[in-house]
Tab-separated table of C-alpha atoms and ligand atoms in Angstrom:
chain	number	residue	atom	x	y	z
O	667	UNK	CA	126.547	117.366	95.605
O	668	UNK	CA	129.165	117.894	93.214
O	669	UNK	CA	130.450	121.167	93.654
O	670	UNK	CA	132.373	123.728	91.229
O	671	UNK	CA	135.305	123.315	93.223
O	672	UNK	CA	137.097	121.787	96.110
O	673	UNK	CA	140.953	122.101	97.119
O	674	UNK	CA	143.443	119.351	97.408
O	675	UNK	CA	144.986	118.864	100.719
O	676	UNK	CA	146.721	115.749	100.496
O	677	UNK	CA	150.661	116.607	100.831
O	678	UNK	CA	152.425	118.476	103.565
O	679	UNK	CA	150.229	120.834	104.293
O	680	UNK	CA	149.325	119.316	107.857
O	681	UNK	CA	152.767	118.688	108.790
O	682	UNK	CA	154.110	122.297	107.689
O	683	UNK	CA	150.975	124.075	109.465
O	684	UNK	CA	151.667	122.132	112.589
O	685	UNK	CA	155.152	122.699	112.718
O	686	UNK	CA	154.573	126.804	112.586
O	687	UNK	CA	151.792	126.018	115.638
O	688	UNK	CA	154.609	123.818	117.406
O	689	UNK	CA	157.847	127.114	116.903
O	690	UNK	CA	154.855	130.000	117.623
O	691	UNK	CA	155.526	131.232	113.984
O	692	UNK	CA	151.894	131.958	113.138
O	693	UNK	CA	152.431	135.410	111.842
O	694	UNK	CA	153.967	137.714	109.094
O	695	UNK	CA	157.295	136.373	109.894
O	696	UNK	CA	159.244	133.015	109.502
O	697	UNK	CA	160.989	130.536	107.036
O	698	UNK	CA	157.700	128.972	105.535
O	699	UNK	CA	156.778	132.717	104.310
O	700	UNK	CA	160.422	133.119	103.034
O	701	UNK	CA	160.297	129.806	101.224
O	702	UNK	CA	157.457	130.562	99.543
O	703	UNK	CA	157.988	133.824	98.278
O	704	UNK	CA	161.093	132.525	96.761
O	705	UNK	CA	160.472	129.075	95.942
O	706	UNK	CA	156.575	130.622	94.133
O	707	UNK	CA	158.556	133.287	92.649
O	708	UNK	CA	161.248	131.475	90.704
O	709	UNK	CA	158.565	128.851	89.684
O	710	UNK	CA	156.636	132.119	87.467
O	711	UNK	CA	160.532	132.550	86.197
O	712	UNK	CA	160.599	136.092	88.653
O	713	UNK	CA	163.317	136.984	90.757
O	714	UNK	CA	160.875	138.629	93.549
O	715	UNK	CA	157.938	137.116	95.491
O	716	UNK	CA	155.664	139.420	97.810
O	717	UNK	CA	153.387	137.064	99.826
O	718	UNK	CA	149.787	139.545	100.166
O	719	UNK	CA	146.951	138.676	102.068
O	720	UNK	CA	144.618	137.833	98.630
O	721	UNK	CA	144.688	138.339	95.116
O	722	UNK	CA	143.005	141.554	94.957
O	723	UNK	CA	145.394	143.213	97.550
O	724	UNK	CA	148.249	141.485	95.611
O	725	UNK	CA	146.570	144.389	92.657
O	726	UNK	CA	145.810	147.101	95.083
O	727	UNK	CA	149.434	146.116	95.615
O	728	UNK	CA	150.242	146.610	91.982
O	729	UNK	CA	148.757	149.836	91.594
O	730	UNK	CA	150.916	151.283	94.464
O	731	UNK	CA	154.021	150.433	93.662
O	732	UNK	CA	153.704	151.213	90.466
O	733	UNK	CA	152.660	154.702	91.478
O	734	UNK	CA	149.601	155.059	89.398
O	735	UNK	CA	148.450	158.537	89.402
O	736	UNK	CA	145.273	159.815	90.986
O	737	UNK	CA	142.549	160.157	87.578
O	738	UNK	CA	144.732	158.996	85.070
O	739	UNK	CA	143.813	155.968	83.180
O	740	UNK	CA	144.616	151.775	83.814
O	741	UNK	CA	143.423	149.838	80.618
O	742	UNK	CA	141.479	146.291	81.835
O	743	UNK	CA	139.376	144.218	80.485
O	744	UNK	CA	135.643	144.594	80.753
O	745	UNK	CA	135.303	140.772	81.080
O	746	UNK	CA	137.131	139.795	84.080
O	747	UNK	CA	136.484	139.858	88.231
O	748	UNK	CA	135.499	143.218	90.075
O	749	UNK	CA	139.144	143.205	91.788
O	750	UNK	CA	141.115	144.316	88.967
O	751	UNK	CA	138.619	147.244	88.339
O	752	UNK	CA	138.369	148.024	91.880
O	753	UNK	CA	142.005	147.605	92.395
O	754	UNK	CA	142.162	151.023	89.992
O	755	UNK	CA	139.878	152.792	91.715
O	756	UNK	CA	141.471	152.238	95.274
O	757	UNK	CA	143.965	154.616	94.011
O	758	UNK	CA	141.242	157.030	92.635
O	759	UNK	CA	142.417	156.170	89.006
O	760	UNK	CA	140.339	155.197	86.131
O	761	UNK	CA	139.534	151.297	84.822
O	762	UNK	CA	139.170	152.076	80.425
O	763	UNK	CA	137.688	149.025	79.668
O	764	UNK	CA	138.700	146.748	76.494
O	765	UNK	CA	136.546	144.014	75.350
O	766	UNK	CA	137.098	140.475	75.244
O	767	UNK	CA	138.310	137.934	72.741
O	768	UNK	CA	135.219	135.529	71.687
O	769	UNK	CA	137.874	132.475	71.875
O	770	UNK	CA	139.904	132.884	74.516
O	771	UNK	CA	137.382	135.593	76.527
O	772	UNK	CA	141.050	137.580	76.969
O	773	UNK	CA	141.757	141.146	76.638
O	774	UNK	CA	142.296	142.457	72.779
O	775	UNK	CA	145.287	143.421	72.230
O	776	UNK	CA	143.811	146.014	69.226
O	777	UNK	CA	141.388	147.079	71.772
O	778	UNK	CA	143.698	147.901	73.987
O	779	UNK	CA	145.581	150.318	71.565
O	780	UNK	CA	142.921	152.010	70.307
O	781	UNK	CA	142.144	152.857	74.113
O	782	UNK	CA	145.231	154.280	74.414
O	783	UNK	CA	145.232	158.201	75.359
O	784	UNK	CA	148.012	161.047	76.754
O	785	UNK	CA	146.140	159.409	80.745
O	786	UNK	CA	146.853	156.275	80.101
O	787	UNK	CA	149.507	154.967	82.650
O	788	UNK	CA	149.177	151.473	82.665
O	789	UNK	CA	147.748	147.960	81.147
O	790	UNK	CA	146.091	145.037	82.881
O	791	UNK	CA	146.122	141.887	81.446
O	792	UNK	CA	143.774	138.857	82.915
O	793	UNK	CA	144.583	135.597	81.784
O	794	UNK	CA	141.012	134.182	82.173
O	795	UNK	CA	139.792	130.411	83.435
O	796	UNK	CA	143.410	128.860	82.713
O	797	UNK	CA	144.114	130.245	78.824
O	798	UNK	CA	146.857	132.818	78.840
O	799	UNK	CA	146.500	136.439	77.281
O	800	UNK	CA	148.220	136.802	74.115
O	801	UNK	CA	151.253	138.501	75.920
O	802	UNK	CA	153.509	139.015	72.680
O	803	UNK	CA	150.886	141.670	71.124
O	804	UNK	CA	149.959	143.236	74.449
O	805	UNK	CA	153.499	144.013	75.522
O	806	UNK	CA	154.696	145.024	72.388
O	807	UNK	CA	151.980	147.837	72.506
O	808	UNK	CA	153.299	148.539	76.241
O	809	UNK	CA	156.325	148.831	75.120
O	810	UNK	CA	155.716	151.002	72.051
O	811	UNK	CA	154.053	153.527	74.243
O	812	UNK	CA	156.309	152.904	77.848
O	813	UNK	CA	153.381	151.552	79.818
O	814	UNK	CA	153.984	148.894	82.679
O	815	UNK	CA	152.049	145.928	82.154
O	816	UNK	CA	150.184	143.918	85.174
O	817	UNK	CA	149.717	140.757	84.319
O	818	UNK	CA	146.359	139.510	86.784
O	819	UNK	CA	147.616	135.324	86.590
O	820	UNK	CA	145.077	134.341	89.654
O	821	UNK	CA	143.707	131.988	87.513
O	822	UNK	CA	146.113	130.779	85.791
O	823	UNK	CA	149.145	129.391	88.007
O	824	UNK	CA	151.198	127.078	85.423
O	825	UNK	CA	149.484	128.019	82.469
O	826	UNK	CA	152.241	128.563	79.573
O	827	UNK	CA	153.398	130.850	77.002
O	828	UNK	CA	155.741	128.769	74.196
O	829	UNK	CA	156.871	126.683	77.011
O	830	UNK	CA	157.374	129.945	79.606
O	831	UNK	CA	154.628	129.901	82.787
O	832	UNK	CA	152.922	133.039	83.605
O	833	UNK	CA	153.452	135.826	85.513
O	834	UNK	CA	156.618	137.179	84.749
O	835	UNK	CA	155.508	138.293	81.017
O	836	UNK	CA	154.390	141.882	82.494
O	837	UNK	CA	155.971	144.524	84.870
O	838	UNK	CA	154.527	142.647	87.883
O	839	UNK	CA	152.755	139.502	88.201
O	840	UNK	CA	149.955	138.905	90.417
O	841	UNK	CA	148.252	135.735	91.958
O	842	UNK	CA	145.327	135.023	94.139
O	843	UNK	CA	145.657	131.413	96.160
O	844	UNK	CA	141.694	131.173	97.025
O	845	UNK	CA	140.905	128.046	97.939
O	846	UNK	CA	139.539	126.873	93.725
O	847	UNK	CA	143.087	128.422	92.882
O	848	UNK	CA	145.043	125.511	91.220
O	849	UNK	CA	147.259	126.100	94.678
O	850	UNK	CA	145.564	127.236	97.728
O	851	UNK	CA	146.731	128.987	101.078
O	852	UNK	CA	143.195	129.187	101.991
O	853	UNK	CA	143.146	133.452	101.444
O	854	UNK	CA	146.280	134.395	100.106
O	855	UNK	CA	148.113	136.225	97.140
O	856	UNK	CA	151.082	137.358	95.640
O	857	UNK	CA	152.954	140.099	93.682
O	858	UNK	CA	155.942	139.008	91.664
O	859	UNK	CA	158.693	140.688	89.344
O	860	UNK	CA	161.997	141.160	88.243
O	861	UNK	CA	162.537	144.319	89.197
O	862	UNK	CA	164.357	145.057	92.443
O	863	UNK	CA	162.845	148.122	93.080
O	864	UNK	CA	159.294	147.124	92.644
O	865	UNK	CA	159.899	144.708	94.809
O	866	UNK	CA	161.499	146.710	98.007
O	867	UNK	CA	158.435	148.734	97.528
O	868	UNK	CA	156.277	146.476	97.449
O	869	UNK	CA	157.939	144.935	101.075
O	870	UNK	CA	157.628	148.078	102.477
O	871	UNK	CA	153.723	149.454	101.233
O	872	UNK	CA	152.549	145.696	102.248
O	873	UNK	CA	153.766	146.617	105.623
O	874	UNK	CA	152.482	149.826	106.716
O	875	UNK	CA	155.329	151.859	104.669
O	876	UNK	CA	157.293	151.606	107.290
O	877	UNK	CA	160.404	154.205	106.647
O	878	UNK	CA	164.340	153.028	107.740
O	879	UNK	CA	162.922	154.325	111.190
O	880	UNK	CA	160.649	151.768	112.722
O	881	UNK	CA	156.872	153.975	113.215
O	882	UNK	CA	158.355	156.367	110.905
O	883	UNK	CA	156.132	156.697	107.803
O	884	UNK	CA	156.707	158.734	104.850
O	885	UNK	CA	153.774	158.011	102.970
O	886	UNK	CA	150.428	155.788	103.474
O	887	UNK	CA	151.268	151.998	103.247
O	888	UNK	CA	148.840	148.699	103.991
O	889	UNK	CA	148.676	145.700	106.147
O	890	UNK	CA	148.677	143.392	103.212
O	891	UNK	CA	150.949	140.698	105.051
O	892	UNK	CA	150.448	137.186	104.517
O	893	UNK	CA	151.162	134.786	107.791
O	894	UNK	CA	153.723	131.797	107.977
O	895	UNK	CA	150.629	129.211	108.497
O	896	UNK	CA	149.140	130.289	104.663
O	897	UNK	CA	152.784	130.260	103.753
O	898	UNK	CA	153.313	127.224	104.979
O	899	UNK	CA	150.224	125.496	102.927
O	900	UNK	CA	151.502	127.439	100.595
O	901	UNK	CA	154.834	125.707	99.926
O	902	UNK	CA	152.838	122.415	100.615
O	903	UNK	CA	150.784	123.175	97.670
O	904	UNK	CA	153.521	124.104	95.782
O	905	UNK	CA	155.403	120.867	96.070
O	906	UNK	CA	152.639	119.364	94.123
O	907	UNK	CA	151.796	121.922	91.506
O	908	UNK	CA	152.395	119.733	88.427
O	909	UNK	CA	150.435	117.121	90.047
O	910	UNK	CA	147.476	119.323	90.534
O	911	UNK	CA	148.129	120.884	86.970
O	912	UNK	CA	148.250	117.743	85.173
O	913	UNK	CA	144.766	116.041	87.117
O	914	UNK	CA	143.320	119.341	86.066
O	915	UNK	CA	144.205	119.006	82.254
O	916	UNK	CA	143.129	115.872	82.397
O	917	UNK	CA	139.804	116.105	83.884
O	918	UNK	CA	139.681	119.090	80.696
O	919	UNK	CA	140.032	116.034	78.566
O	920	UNK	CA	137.377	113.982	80.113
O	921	UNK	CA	134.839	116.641	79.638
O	922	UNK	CA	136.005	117.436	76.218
O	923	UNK	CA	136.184	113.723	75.199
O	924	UNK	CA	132.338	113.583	76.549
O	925	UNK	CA	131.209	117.289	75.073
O	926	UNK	CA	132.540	117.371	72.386
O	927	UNK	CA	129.608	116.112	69.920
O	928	UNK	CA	126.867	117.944	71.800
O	929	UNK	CA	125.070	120.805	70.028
O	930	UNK	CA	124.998	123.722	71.415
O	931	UNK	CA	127.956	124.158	73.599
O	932	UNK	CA	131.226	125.659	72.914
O	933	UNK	CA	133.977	124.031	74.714
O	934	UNK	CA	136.651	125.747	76.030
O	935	UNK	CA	140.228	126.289	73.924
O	936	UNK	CA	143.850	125.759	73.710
O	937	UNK	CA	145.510	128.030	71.077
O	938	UNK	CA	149.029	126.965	69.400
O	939	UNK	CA	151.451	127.737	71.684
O	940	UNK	CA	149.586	128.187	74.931
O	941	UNK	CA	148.833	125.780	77.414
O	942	UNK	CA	145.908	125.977	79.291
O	943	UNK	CA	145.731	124.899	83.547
O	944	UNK	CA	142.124	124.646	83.019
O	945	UNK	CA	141.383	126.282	85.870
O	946	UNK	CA	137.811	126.130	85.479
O	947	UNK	CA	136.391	124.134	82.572
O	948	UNK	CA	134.433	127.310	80.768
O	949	UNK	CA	131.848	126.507	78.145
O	950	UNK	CA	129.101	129.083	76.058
O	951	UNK	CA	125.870	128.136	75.704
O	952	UNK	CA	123.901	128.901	72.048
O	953	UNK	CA	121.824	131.002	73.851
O	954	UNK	CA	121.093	132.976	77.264
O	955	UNK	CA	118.166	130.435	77.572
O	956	UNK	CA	119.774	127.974	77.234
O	957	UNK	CA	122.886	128.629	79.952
O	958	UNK	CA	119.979	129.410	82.256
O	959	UNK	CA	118.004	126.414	82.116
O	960	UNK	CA	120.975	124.293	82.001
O	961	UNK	CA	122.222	125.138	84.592
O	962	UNK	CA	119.268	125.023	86.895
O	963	UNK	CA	118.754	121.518	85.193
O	964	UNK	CA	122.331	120.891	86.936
O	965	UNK	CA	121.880	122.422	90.211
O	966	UNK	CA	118.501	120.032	90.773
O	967	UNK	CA	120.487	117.289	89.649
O	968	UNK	CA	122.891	118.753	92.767
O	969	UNK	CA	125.585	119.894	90.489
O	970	UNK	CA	127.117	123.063	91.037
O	971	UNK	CA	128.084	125.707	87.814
O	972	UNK	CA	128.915	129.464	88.043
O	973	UNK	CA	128.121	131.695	85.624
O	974	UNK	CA	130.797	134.095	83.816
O	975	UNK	CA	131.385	137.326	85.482
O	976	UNK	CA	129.340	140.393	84.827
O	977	UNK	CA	131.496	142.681	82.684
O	978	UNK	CA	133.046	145.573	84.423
O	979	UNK	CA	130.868	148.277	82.205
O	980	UNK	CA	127.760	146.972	83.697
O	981	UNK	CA	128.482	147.790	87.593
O	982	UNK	CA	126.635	150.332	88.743
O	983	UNK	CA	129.974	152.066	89.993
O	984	UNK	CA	131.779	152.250	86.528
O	985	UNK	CA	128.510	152.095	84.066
O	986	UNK	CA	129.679	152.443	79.792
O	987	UNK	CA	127.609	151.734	77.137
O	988	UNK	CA	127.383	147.850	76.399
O	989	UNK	CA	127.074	148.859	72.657
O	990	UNK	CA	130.873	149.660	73.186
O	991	UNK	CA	131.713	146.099	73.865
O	992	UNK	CA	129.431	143.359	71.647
O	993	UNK	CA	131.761	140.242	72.525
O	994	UNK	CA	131.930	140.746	76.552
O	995	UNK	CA	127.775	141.080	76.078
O	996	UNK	CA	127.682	138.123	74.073
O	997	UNK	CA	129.488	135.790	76.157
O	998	UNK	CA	128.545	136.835	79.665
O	999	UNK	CA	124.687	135.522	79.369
O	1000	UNK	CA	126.081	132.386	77.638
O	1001	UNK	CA	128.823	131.373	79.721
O	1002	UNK	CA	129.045	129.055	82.511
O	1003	UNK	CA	131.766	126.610	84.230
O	1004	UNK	CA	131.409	123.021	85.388
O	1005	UNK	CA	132.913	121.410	88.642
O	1006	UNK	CA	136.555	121.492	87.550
O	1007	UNK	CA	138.329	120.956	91.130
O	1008	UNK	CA	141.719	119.272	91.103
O	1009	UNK	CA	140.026	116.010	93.026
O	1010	UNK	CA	137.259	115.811	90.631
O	1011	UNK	CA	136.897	112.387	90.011
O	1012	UNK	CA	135.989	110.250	86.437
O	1013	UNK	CA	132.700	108.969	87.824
O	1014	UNK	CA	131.638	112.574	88.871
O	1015	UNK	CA	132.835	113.960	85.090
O	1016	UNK	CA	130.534	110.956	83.904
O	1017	UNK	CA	127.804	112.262	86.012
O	1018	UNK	CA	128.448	116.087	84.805
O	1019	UNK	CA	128.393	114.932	81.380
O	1020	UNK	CA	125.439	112.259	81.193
O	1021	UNK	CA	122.988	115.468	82.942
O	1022	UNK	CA	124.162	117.609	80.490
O	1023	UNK	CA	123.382	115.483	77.607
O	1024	UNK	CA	119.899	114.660	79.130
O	1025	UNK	CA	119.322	118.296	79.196
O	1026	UNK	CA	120.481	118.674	75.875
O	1027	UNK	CA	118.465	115.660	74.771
O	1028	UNK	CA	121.318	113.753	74.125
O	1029	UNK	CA	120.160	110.653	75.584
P	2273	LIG	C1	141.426	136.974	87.722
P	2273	LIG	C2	141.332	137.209	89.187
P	2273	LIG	N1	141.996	138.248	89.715
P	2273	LIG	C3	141.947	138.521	91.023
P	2273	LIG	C4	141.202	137.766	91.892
P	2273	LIG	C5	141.107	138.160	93.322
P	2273	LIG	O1	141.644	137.217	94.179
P	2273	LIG	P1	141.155	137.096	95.690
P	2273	LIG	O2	139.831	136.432	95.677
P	2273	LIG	O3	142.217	136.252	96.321
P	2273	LIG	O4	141.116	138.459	96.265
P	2273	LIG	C6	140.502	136.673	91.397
P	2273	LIG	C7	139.728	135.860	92.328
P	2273	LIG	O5	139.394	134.790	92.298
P	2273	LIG	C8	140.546	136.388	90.011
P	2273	LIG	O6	139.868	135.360	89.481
């Protein structure tokens, strides 16, 4: 089986987890969490690093400290995971949803200002599969209207604006470190900024708001805590980052060396000016027919593919009209990813590649 994605556990990770068993550090305190809040932190160019428990707390996170209001309105994208939707709705606000670019499958930044209305209190942006968000446009409408921008960058650790990484473009950055994240703490997240007072808040909601008064609590905080053992895989991970970043790109090139001349597929991009992490190597289909039987043609060849997320607008929970968003309907039937772990080897790419084209009748 080659599946969609496995981690890469081959630097310190062992030795850092083992020394947290050997001191009793195993919990939400200690020098490995410490170290990787700051060390993860300055690596997205932020000042602050708040170590969550997983990527979609690290938004729940968001939400809180940035006080969104109950029934006012967060602008997301349609096209992206259920977290960043639900994340709105934990704080009884409302997810507007924007569609998707047909390139990049990133929030419009057009879209997003015609959704703006007198409720609308913030703006999510989701750099999707590795290929950043064109953050220039979408925080020049935040600013133009004084609207914090969250900037979702789970999938997209390293990626790069004009030579900046991710996750300090927006008000707060957040990052999920599941274990297909380009670095893993097994679960794990974070929240990151440059703002001091995000961050204190953040500190304190993550911990069961907490007031100066230990058991004193002035308002209704979490247990979002990450422990010192994730942290500690964490900064293991991190010590390789551009390692994992650069076998990832490169495996991007393999496929897209192998792809490119097959009909039918649409390979994934890298605009001017961005770089892409490649997180998962994302690909359209001509047709819904087509993604489908492909990739059950993979899976019996014992190749595992996901296919793209099912826009926001069609969950039963948060239903609009898919009339209202023609791109995110286009490209959700059509899309699909191939294995695109950091480990993946040449030989496997070969094999990816070779089934594809037999299904495609390539060969
Ligand atoms: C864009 C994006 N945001 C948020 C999350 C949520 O992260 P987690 O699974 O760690 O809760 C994910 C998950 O993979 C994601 O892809």
């Amino acid at each position: 089986m080659i599946p969609v994605c496995e981690p890469l556990l081959d630097g310190n990770e062992q030795k850092y987890i083992n020394d947290c068993l050997a001191t009793n550090w195993i919990s939400s305190e200690g020098t490995y969490l410490k170290e990787f809040e700051r060390k993860f932190s300055a690596y997205c160019g932020c000042k602050y690093g708040v170590a969550t428990t997983n990527g979609t707390t690290a938004l729940h996170l968001a939400m809180a400290v940035l006080r969104v209001p109950k029934s006012r309105e967060v602008i997301i994208p349609t096209f992206t995971i259920a977290s960043c939707a639900f994340a709105v709705r934990y704080v009884n606000a409302h997810p507007v949803f924007a569609d998707c670019d047909p390139v990049t499958f990133n929030i419009i930044p057009e879209a997003i200002e015609k959704l703006i209305t007198p409720k609308t209190v913030a703006i999510m942006a989701v750099h999707l599969y590795g290929h950043p968000c064109d953050m220039e446009a979408i925080n020049a409408i935040a600013k133009a209207h004084n609207l914090p921008v969250i900037e979702d960058a789970a999938e997209a650790i390293g990626s790069e604006i004009n030579g900046t990484v991710v996750g300090g473009f927006g008000t707060v950055g957040c990052f999920s470190f599941y274990s297909n994240k380009i670095i893993t703490t097994g679960e794990g997240g974070m929240l990151v900024t440059n703002d001091l007072e995000l961050a204190t808040r953040a500190r304190v909601l993550r911990n069961l708001a907490h007031s100066k008064v230990r058991f004193q609590h002035e308002e209704i905080g979490y247990n979002f805590r990450m422990t010192n053992i994730q942290a500690a895989m964490g900064l293991a991970q991190l010590e390789n980052v551009q390692r994992h970043i650069d076998m990832r790109r490169h495996n991007a090139a393999l496929y897209t060396e192998r792809l490119r001349n097959v009909q039918g597929l649409t390979l994934p991009p890298e605009l001017p000016g961005y770089k892409n992490t490649y997180w998962m190597y994302s690909l359209l289909a001509e047709t819904p027919e087509m993604r489908d039987g492909l990739t059950a043609f993979l899976a019996d060849h014992d190749i595992g593919t996901r296919t793209f997320f099912i826009p926001m607008h069609r969950q039963v929970m948060m239903y609009d009209t898919p009339g209202r968003y023609p791109i995110a309907e286009s490209i959700y039937k059509r899309g699909f990813y191939l294995p695109s772990g950091t480990g993946l080897t040449e030989a496997e790419i070969d094999t990816v590649c070779n089934t594809i084209k037999e299904f495609m009748g390539c060969v």
